[in-house]
């Protein structure tokens, strides 16, 4: 049985692993993140899991089944945060999975398939601009070139960061997970307001939207603000402002299926009040549940950038960061989750995920399912105000526990 007190203690403990600043600051591979990772390892060991780590730092705890040769039943999420984030995003998934194992131990539950609990490193894009990197590494989708290319705001490459944690980035291709996997399950806060609005305790995810991300660097002339007439200016920030608004308008025009567009980074150089901005770097995130719709919007945005730059006498470059693929959840996994939720008498609804998750990198080859719990206060996430009720966390953990128990039996076929 899921024990509320154990979960309360775990969430309180994880909230202490943070750098200074408002909310939770547990950016990937920082000291706070590494301390939180160690806490997760310790809890896995306490739960009797056999713990392994890979060359990217991902943590995998195994509860060995009666037939270790069968494909593993995988479950997991992440514990890193965005800057000034909350203590529920990702953490719900890792702690609920560990609590499910403890519950199985309490009950003496025997299972056929080995259960693999994973805490993925660097799910958030807050440090290196690209997301779900631990999952990508386990799926063989990261290269050494990627590790050199991805850099944080201080200019430190992911390659250097991995070296600093005594990991081996030169052998990143060997991180690919080789064991057969029967299923992948992830539980997560919704990071939206639908469940709260509809007053449902559980969401069963039907598909996951995925982002295309790129940097746009706009270059003009950094002239004197007083000595340069308005008609002789090439203001990179004014051009960037037009581009930002254009991205908003173009994304909003694509209504069905919807596309969302965000400019979350604006870096202005030289950044002086009496100097016309000469260079502006924008971080752009475009995402949708439909890859076709998303690609169409990205094409229109790039055409708009080109027209705007030419009209204003500016130059620009576009640097790709990531291009992930939207995925659908497996019908059999949706059915298994639905049967469990129904048996528990919990009100639920089916819905897509607008946010990306580790689960999306397993869905192409492995039957994958996701469970949402409500994110209260209007769905606020990636914010210190992010909040999930412990009652909802316990309910979600109970659903996850029963799903994992079913999946870990050889008789449960995902067809």
Short mmCIF file of C-alpha atoms in Angstrom, two decimals:
data_model
loop_
_atom_site.label_atom_id
_atom_site.label_comp_id
_atom_site.label_asym_id
_atom_site.label_seq_id
_atom_site.Cartn_x
_atom_site.Cartn_y
_atom_site.Cartn_z
CA UNK A 1 0.00 0.00 0.00
CA UNK A 2 1.23 3.50 -0.83
CA UNK A 3 2.39 5.27 2.34
CA UNK A 4 1.58 8.98 2.44
CA UNK A 5 4.12 9.74 5.20
CA UNK A 6 7.01 8.37 3.19
CA UNK A 7 6.08 10.54 0.22
CA UNK A 8 5.70 13.64 2.41
CA UNK A 9 9.18 13.05 3.84
CA UNK A 10 10.68 12.55 0.38
CA UNK A 11 9.18 15.72 -1.07
CA UNK A 12 10.31 17.74 1.93
CA UNK A 13 13.82 16.33 1.60
CA UNK A 14 14.02 17.05 -2.13
CA UNK A 15 12.93 20.65 -1.56
CA UNK A 16 16.15 21.20 0.39
CA UNK A 17 18.37 20.42 -2.59
CA UNK A 18 18.43 23.81 -4.27
CA UNK A 19 20.81 26.63 -4.99
CA UNK A 20 20.01 30.13 -3.72
CA UNK A 21 17.14 32.07 -5.26
CA UNK A 22 13.38 31.94 -5.32
CA UNK A 23 11.74 28.53 -5.68
CA UNK A 24 13.76 25.46 -6.63
CA UNK A 25 17.06 25.97 -8.45
CA UNK A 26 18.33 22.50 -9.25
CA UNK A 27 19.79 22.98 -12.71
CA UNK A 28 21.24 19.90 -14.38
CA UNK A 29 24.63 18.73 -13.08
CA UNK A 30 24.98 21.58 -10.58
CA UNK A 31 25.88 20.78 -6.97
CA UNK A 32 22.21 20.98 -5.95
CA UNK A 33 21.20 18.57 -8.72
CA UNK A 34 24.00 16.18 -7.85
CA UNK A 35 22.98 16.20 -4.16
CA UNK A 36 19.35 15.51 -5.14
CA UNK A 37 20.55 12.68 -7.38
CA UNK A 38 22.40 11.13 -4.44
CA UNK A 39 19.26 11.33 -2.32
CA UNK A 40 17.39 9.40 -5.03
CA UNK A 41 20.16 6.79 -5.18
CA UNK A 42 20.00 6.37 -1.39
CA UNK A 43 16.21 5.92 -1.46
CA UNK A 44 16.53 3.34 -4.25
CA UNK A 45 19.08 1.39 -2.21
CA UNK A 46 16.85 1.60 0.86
CA UNK A 47 14.02 0.16 -1.25
CA UNK A 48 16.18 -2.83 -2.15
CA UNK A 49 16.84 -1.81 -5.74
CA UNK A 50 20.08 -2.76 -7.46
CA UNK A 51 21.37 0.63 -8.61
CA UNK A 52 23.40 1.32 -11.74
CA UNK A 53 24.46 4.61 -13.33
CA UNK A 54 25.44 5.23 -16.94
CA UNK A 55 27.95 7.50 -18.64
CA UNK A 56 25.52 10.42 -18.73
CA UNK A 57 24.73 10.12 -15.02
CA UNK A 58 21.27 8.55 -15.43
CA UNK A 59 20.31 6.45 -12.41
CA UNK A 60 18.62 3.05 -12.92
CA UNK A 61 17.36 0.97 -10.00
CA UNK A 62 16.32 -2.63 -10.68
CA UNK A 63 13.76 -4.68 -8.76
CA UNK A 64 14.58 -8.09 -10.17
CA UNK A 65 11.66 -10.26 -11.26
CA UNK A 66 11.22 -14.02 -11.14
CA UNK A 67 12.30 -14.24 -14.78
CA UNK A 68 15.19 -11.78 -15.28
CA UNK A 69 15.43 -12.72 -18.96
CA UNK A 70 12.10 -11.04 -19.74
CA UNK A 71 12.06 -7.44 -21.02
CA UNK A 72 12.13 -4.85 -18.22
CA UNK A 73 9.12 -2.80 -17.15
CA UNK A 74 10.55 0.73 -17.07
CA UNK A 75 9.21 3.68 -15.09
CA UNK A 76 10.76 7.06 -14.37
CA UNK A 77 11.09 10.80 -14.74
CA UNK A 78 13.57 13.48 -13.65
CA UNK A 79 14.55 15.64 -10.65
CA UNK A 80 16.40 18.59 -12.22
CA UNK A 81 14.57 21.93 -12.38
CA UNK A 82 14.40 25.12 -14.40
CA UNK A 83 15.71 28.32 -12.78
CA UNK A 84 13.23 29.43 -10.08
CA UNK A 85 11.14 26.31 -10.61
CA UNK A 86 8.96 24.13 -8.40
CA UNK A 87 9.44 20.91 -6.42
CA UNK A 88 6.87 18.76 -8.27
CA UNK A 89 7.86 18.85 -11.95
CA UNK A 90 9.54 15.48 -12.58
CA UNK A 91 9.99 14.77 -8.87
CA UNK A 92 6.45 13.33 -8.67
CA UNK A 93 7.44 10.68 -11.21
CA UNK A 94 10.66 9.54 -9.56
CA UNK A 95 9.39 9.52 -5.97
CA UNK A 96 6.10 7.83 -6.91
CA UNK A 97 8.01 5.07 -8.70
CA UNK A 98 10.25 4.47 -5.68
CA UNK A 99 7.21 4.47 -3.38
CA UNK A 100 5.54 1.90 -5.64
CA UNK A 101 8.56 -0.40 -5.18
CA UNK A 102 8.41 0.10 -1.40
CA UNK A 103 4.71 -0.74 -1.52
CA UNK A 104 5.45 -3.95 -3.42
CA UNK A 105 8.08 -4.85 -0.83
CA UNK A 106 5.62 -4.24 2.01
CA UNK A 107 3.08 -6.55 0.38
CA UNK A 108 5.56 -9.23 -0.66
CA UNK A 109 4.38 -8.76 -4.24
CA UNK A 110 6.04 -11.16 -6.68
CA UNK A 111 6.41 -10.30 -10.35
CA UNK A 112 7.82 -11.89 -13.48
CA UNK A 113 9.42 -8.94 -15.27
CA UNK A 114 12.22 -6.92 -13.71
CA UNK A 115 11.10 -3.37 -12.89
CA UNK A 116 13.56 -0.59 -13.78
CA UNK A 117 13.10 2.76 -11.99
CA UNK A 118 14.96 5.54 -13.84
CA UNK A 119 15.89 9.05 -12.78
CA UNK A 120 16.87 10.76 -16.02
CA UNK A 121 19.47 13.52 -15.97
CA UNK A 122 19.00 16.93 -17.61
CA UNK A 123 15.36 16.72 -18.67
CA UNK A 124 14.94 20.49 -18.48
CA UNK A 125 16.31 22.85 -21.13
CA UNK A 126 17.03 25.56 -18.55
CA UNK A 127 20.79 25.09 -18.60
CA UNK A 128 21.80 23.89 -22.08
CA UNK A 129 18.83 24.94 -24.23
CA UNK A 130 17.94 21.36 -25.19
CA UNK A 131 15.69 19.09 -23.15
CA UNK A 132 15.27 15.39 -22.22
CA UNK A 133 18.99 14.85 -22.74
CA UNK A 134 19.24 11.88 -20.36
CA UNK A 135 16.53 10.06 -22.30
CA UNK A 136 18.18 10.96 -25.59
CA UNK A 137 21.46 9.54 -24.32
CA UNK A 138 19.77 6.28 -23.28
CA UNK A 139 18.10 6.04 -26.70
CA UNK A 140 21.41 6.58 -28.53
CA UNK A 141 20.37 10.00 -29.80
CA UNK A 142 23.28 12.08 -28.40
CA UNK A 143 26.69 12.43 -30.03
CA UNK A 144 30.01 13.81 -28.81
CA UNK A 145 29.45 16.68 -31.24
CA UNK A 146 26.17 17.49 -29.47
CA UNK A 147 27.98 17.59 -26.12
CA UNK A 148 30.48 20.12 -27.47
CA UNK A 149 27.74 22.16 -29.18
CA UNK A 150 25.40 22.52 -26.19
CA UNK A 151 26.58 25.25 -23.81
CA UNK A 152 25.19 27.01 -20.75
CA UNK A 153 25.01 30.77 -20.27
CA UNK A 154 28.57 30.83 -18.94
CA UNK A 155 29.77 29.22 -22.17
CA UNK A 156 30.63 25.91 -20.53
CA UNK A 157 29.92 22.97 -22.80
CA UNK A 158 27.93 19.93 -21.73
CA UNK A 159 31.04 17.92 -22.58
CA UNK A 160 33.07 19.88 -20.01
CA UNK A 161 30.29 19.59 -17.42
CA UNK A 162 30.16 15.80 -17.79
CA UNK A 163 33.94 15.64 -17.44
CA UNK A 164 33.63 17.69 -14.26
CA UNK A 165 31.28 15.04 -12.80
CA UNK A 166 33.79 12.26 -13.61
CA UNK A 167 31.59 10.93 -16.39
CA UNK A 168 32.93 9.87 -19.79
CA UNK A 169 31.47 12.05 -22.57
CA UNK A 170 33.81 10.55 -25.18
CA UNK A 171 31.86 7.30 -24.89
CA UNK A 172 28.38 8.85 -24.99
CA UNK A 173 27.29 6.45 -27.75
CA UNK A 174 27.79 3.55 -25.31
CA UNK A 175 25.14 4.98 -22.98
CA UNK A 176 22.42 3.62 -25.30
CA UNK A 177 20.18 1.27 -23.30
CA UNK A 178 20.51 -2.24 -24.70
CA UNK A 179 18.12 -4.32 -22.58
CA UNK A 180 14.73 -5.13 -24.12
CA UNK A 181 11.95 -2.98 -22.63
CA UNK A 182 8.36 -4.21 -22.32
CA UNK A 183 6.85 -0.83 -21.42
CA UNK A 184 7.64 2.67 -20.25
CA UNK A 185 5.40 4.57 -17.82
CA UNK A 186 5.76 8.11 -16.49
CA UNK A 187 3.62 9.99 -13.98
CA UNK A 188 3.87 13.79 -13.93
CA UNK A 189 2.06 16.93 -12.93
CA UNK A 190 -0.03 18.20 -15.83
CA UNK A 191 1.73 21.60 -16.02
CA UNK A 192 -1.56 23.00 -17.26
CA UNK A 193 -4.99 23.84 -15.91
CA UNK A 194 -7.28 21.35 -17.66
CA UNK A 195 -7.56 18.75 -14.88
CA UNK A 196 -8.13 21.42 -12.25
CA UNK A 197 -10.77 23.12 -14.41
CA UNK A 198 -12.54 19.85 -15.18
CA UNK A 199 -12.20 18.68 -11.56
CA UNK A 200 -10.58 15.37 -12.51
CA UNK A 201 -8.07 13.63 -10.27
CA UNK A 202 -6.21 11.78 -13.04
CA UNK A 203 -5.35 12.51 -16.66
CA UNK A 204 -4.52 9.75 -19.12
CA UNK A 205 -2.20 11.18 -21.75
CA UNK A 206 -3.03 10.45 -25.39
CA UNK A 207 0.03 12.06 -26.99
CA UNK A 208 2.94 14.42 -26.33
CA UNK A 209 3.69 17.62 -28.21
CA UNK A 210 7.33 18.23 -29.02
CA UNK A 211 9.39 21.36 -29.61
CA UNK A 212 11.58 22.67 -32.35
CA UNK A 213 14.04 25.12 -30.80
CA UNK A 214 16.52 27.49 -32.38
CA UNK A 215 18.47 30.65 -31.66
CA UNK A 216 18.11 33.70 -33.91
CA UNK A 217 20.94 36.23 -33.77
CA UNK A 218 20.03 39.62 -35.31
CA UNK A 219 22.85 42.04 -36.13
CA UNK A 220 22.61 45.77 -36.74
CA UNK A 221 24.86 48.71 -35.82
CA UNK A 222 25.68 49.66 -32.23
CA UNK A 223 25.73 53.43 -32.82
CA UNK A 224 25.48 56.37 -30.39
CA UNK A 225 21.91 56.89 -29.21
CA UNK A 226 22.14 60.67 -29.39
CA UNK A 227 24.20 61.21 -32.52
CA UNK A 228 22.40 58.80 -34.85
CA UNK A 229 19.22 60.10 -36.57
CA UNK A 230 16.23 57.75 -36.61
CA UNK A 231 16.38 57.31 -40.39
CA UNK A 232 20.03 56.15 -40.27
CA UNK A 233 19.63 53.51 -37.57
CA UNK A 234 19.93 49.76 -37.86
CA UNK A 235 18.56 48.84 -34.43
CA UNK A 236 18.81 45.10 -33.81
CA UNK A 237 16.41 45.24 -30.87
CA UNK A 238 13.66 46.98 -32.84
CA UNK A 239 14.01 44.30 -35.50
CA UNK A 240 13.97 41.60 -32.83
CA UNK A 241 10.82 43.10 -31.33
CA UNK A 242 9.04 42.83 -34.66
CA UNK A 243 10.20 39.22 -34.95
CA UNK A 244 8.97 38.36 -31.44
CA UNK A 245 5.51 39.73 -32.18
CA UNK A 246 5.54 38.01 -35.56
CA UNK A 247 6.23 34.65 -33.94
CA UNK A 248 3.27 35.19 -31.62
CA UNK A 249 0.95 36.11 -34.50
CA UNK A 250 2.05 33.32 -36.84
CA UNK A 251 1.69 30.63 -34.15
CA UNK A 252 -1.74 31.95 -33.15
CA UNK A 253 -2.98 31.71 -36.75
CA UNK A 254 -2.50 27.92 -36.69
CA UNK A 255 -5.57 26.87 -34.73
CA UNK A 256 -6.30 23.22 -35.59
CA UNK A 257 -4.14 21.43 -34.71
CA UNK A 258 -2.80 24.23 -32.52
CA UNK A 259 0.81 25.40 -32.45
CA UNK A 260 2.37 27.48 -29.68
CA UNK A 261 5.34 29.79 -30.15
CA UNK A 262 7.51 31.28 -27.41
CA UNK A 263 10.54 33.55 -27.30
CA UNK A 264 11.96 32.86 -23.86
CA UNK A 265 15.45 34.31 -24.25
CA UNK A 266 16.38 37.84 -25.29
CA UNK A 267 20.06 38.81 -24.98
CA UNK A 268 20.88 42.40 -25.98
CA UNK A 269 24.40 43.64 -26.78
CA UNK A 270 25.97 45.93 -25.72
CA UNK A 271 23.13 46.53 -23.26
CA UNK A 272 23.84 50.20 -22.52
CA UNK A 273 21.14 52.87 -22.29
CA UNK A 274 23.01 55.27 -24.57
CA UNK A 275 23.95 52.76 -27.28
CA UNK A 276 21.64 51.50 -30.03
CA UNK A 277 21.48 47.70 -29.67
CA UNK A 278 23.86 46.13 -32.18
CA UNK A 279 23.19 42.43 -31.59
CA UNK A 280 20.19 40.58 -30.18
CA UNK A 281 20.00 36.83 -29.59
CA UNK A 282 16.55 35.22 -29.31
CA UNK A 283 15.75 31.75 -28.00
CA UNK A 284 12.70 30.41 -29.89
CA UNK A 285 10.51 27.43 -28.95
CA UNK A 286 7.79 26.22 -31.35
CA UNK A 287 5.74 23.13 -30.46
CA UNK A 288 2.66 21.15 -31.37
CA UNK A 289 1.14 17.71 -31.15
CA UNK A 290 1.31 17.77 -34.99
CA UNK A 291 4.75 17.76 -36.58
CA UNK A 292 3.28 18.88 -39.92
CA UNK A 293 1.60 21.92 -38.36
CA UNK A 294 4.68 22.79 -36.35
CA UNK A 295 6.97 22.55 -39.39
CA UNK A 296 4.62 24.77 -41.38
CA UNK A 297 4.70 27.45 -38.68
CA UNK A 298 8.50 27.25 -38.39
CA UNK A 299 8.79 27.78 -42.16
CA UNK A 300 6.53 30.85 -42.01
CA UNK A 301 8.50 32.25 -39.05
CA UNK A 302 11.81 31.89 -40.85
CA UNK A 303 10.38 33.62 -43.92
CA UNK A 304 9.11 36.44 -41.69
CA UNK A 305 12.55 36.81 -40.07
CA UNK A 306 14.14 37.09 -43.50
CA UNK A 307 11.69 39.76 -44.70
CA UNK A 308 11.95 41.76 -41.46
CA UNK A 309 15.75 41.73 -41.49
CA UNK A 310 15.95 42.83 -45.13
CA UNK A 311 13.44 45.64 -44.62
CA UNK A 312 15.41 47.02 -41.67
CA UNK A 313 18.90 46.58 -43.09
CA UNK A 314 19.82 43.87 -40.59
CA UNK A 315 21.59 40.55 -40.94
CA UNK A 316 20.79 37.37 -39.04
CA UNK A 317 21.79 33.79 -38.42
CA UNK A 318 19.70 30.86 -37.20
CA UNK A 319 21.28 28.17 -35.03
CA UNK A 320 19.29 24.94 -34.58
CA UNK A 321 19.08 23.58 -31.02
CA UNK A 322 16.57 20.72 -31.10
CA UNK A 323 13.91 19.17 -33.28
CA UNK A 324 11.96 16.55 -31.33
CA UNK A 325 9.10 14.48 -32.68
CA UNK A 326 5.54 14.51 -31.28
CA UNK A 327 4.36 11.03 -30.32
CA UNK A 328 1.15 9.15 -29.53
CA UNK A 329 0.80 7.00 -26.44
CA UNK A 330 0.31 3.27 -27.04
CA UNK A 331 -3.38 2.23 -27.12
CA UNK A 332 -2.72 -0.80 -24.91
CA UNK A 333 -1.00 1.36 -22.29
CA UNK A 334 -3.89 3.83 -22.35
CA UNK A 335 -6.25 0.89 -21.85
CA UNK A 336 -4.24 -0.56 -18.93
CA UNK A 337 -4.13 2.80 -17.14
CA UNK A 338 -7.83 3.37 -17.79
CA UNK A 339 -8.74 -0.03 -16.32
CA UNK A 340 -6.76 0.70 -13.16
CA UNK A 341 -8.24 4.18 -12.71
CA UNK A 342 -11.75 2.83 -13.23
CA UNK A 343 -11.16 0.05 -10.69
CA UNK A 344 -10.12 2.64 -8.12
CA UNK A 345 -13.23 4.75 -8.77
CA UNK A 346 -11.17 7.85 -9.56
CA UNK A 347 -12.56 10.49 -11.92
CA UNK A 348 -10.33 10.91 -14.94
CA UNK A 349 -10.13 12.26 -18.46
CA UNK A 350 -7.98 11.73 -21.55
CA UNK A 351 -5.90 14.66 -22.76
CA UNK A 352 -2.76 15.48 -24.74
CA UNK A 353 0.42 16.84 -23.16
CA UNK A 354 1.52 20.23 -24.41
CA UNK A 355 4.83 19.86 -22.57
CA UNK A 356 7.59 17.49 -23.60
CA UNK A 357 8.62 14.60 -21.36
CA UNK A 358 11.18 11.79 -21.16
CA UNK A 359 8.39 9.43 -22.21
CA UNK A 360 8.36 10.77 -25.76
CA UNK A 361 11.77 9.26 -26.55
CA UNK A 362 10.58 5.73 -25.75
CA UNK A 363 7.22 5.83 -27.48
CA UNK A 364 8.43 5.03 -31.01
CA UNK A 365 9.74 1.58 -30.06
CA UNK A 366 8.29 0.78 -26.62
CA UNK A 367 4.62 0.71 -25.49
CA UNK A 368 4.50 3.97 -23.54
CA UNK A 369 1.93 5.54 -21.26
CA UNK A 370 1.68 8.69 -19.15
CA UNK A 371 -0.39 9.59 -16.11
CA UNK A 372 -1.09 13.18 -15.11
CA UNK A 373 -2.12 14.56 -11.73
CA UNK A 374 -3.53 18.09 -11.33
CA UNK A 375 -1.21 21.08 -11.20
CA UNK A 376 -3.11 23.47 -8.95
CA UNK A 377 -3.33 27.25 -8.87
CA UNK A 378 -4.25 27.61 -12.53
CA UNK A 379 -1.77 25.07 -13.84
CA UNK A 380 1.29 27.12 -12.94
CA UNK A 381 4.54 25.22 -13.49
CA UNK A 382 8.21 26.10 -14.03
CA UNK A 383 7.52 28.64 -11.30
CA UNK A 384 7.98 28.84 -7.50
CA UNK A 385 4.16 28.80 -7.21
CA UNK A 386 3.96 25.32 -8.80
CA UNK A 387 1.87 23.09 -6.51
CA UNK A 388 0.31 19.65 -6.31
CA UNK A 389 -1.86 18.45 -3.43
CA UNK A 390 -0.44 15.51 -1.50
CA UNK A 391 -3.84 13.80 -1.81
CA UNK A 392 -3.46 13.93 -5.61
CA UNK A 393 0.14 12.73 -5.43
CA UNK A 394 -0.92 9.74 -3.31
CA UNK A 395 -3.77 8.95 -5.71
CA UNK A 396 -1.40 9.15 -8.68
CA UNK A 397 1.12 6.89 -6.91
CA UNK A 398 -1.67 4.37 -6.22
CA UNK A 399 -2.59 4.36 -9.91
CA UNK A 400 1.05 3.99 -10.94
CA UNK A 401 1.58 1.18 -8.42
CA UNK A 402 -1.34 -0.88 -9.74
CA UNK A 403 -0.32 -0.23 -13.36
CA UNK A 404 3.24 -1.39 -12.69
CA UNK A 405 2.02 -4.50 -10.87
CA UNK A 406 -0.11 -5.46 -13.90
CA UNK A 407 2.65 -4.73 -16.40
CA UNK A 408 5.22 -6.72 -14.43
CA UNK A 409 3.21 -9.94 -14.85
CA UNK A 410 4.05 -12.05 -17.87
CA UNK A 411 0.36 -12.66 -18.53
CA UNK A 412 -0.23 -8.96 -19.28
CA UNK A 413 0.19 -8.57 -23.04
CA UNK A 414 0.40 -5.12 -24.64
CA UNK A 415 -1.31 -5.63 -27.99
#
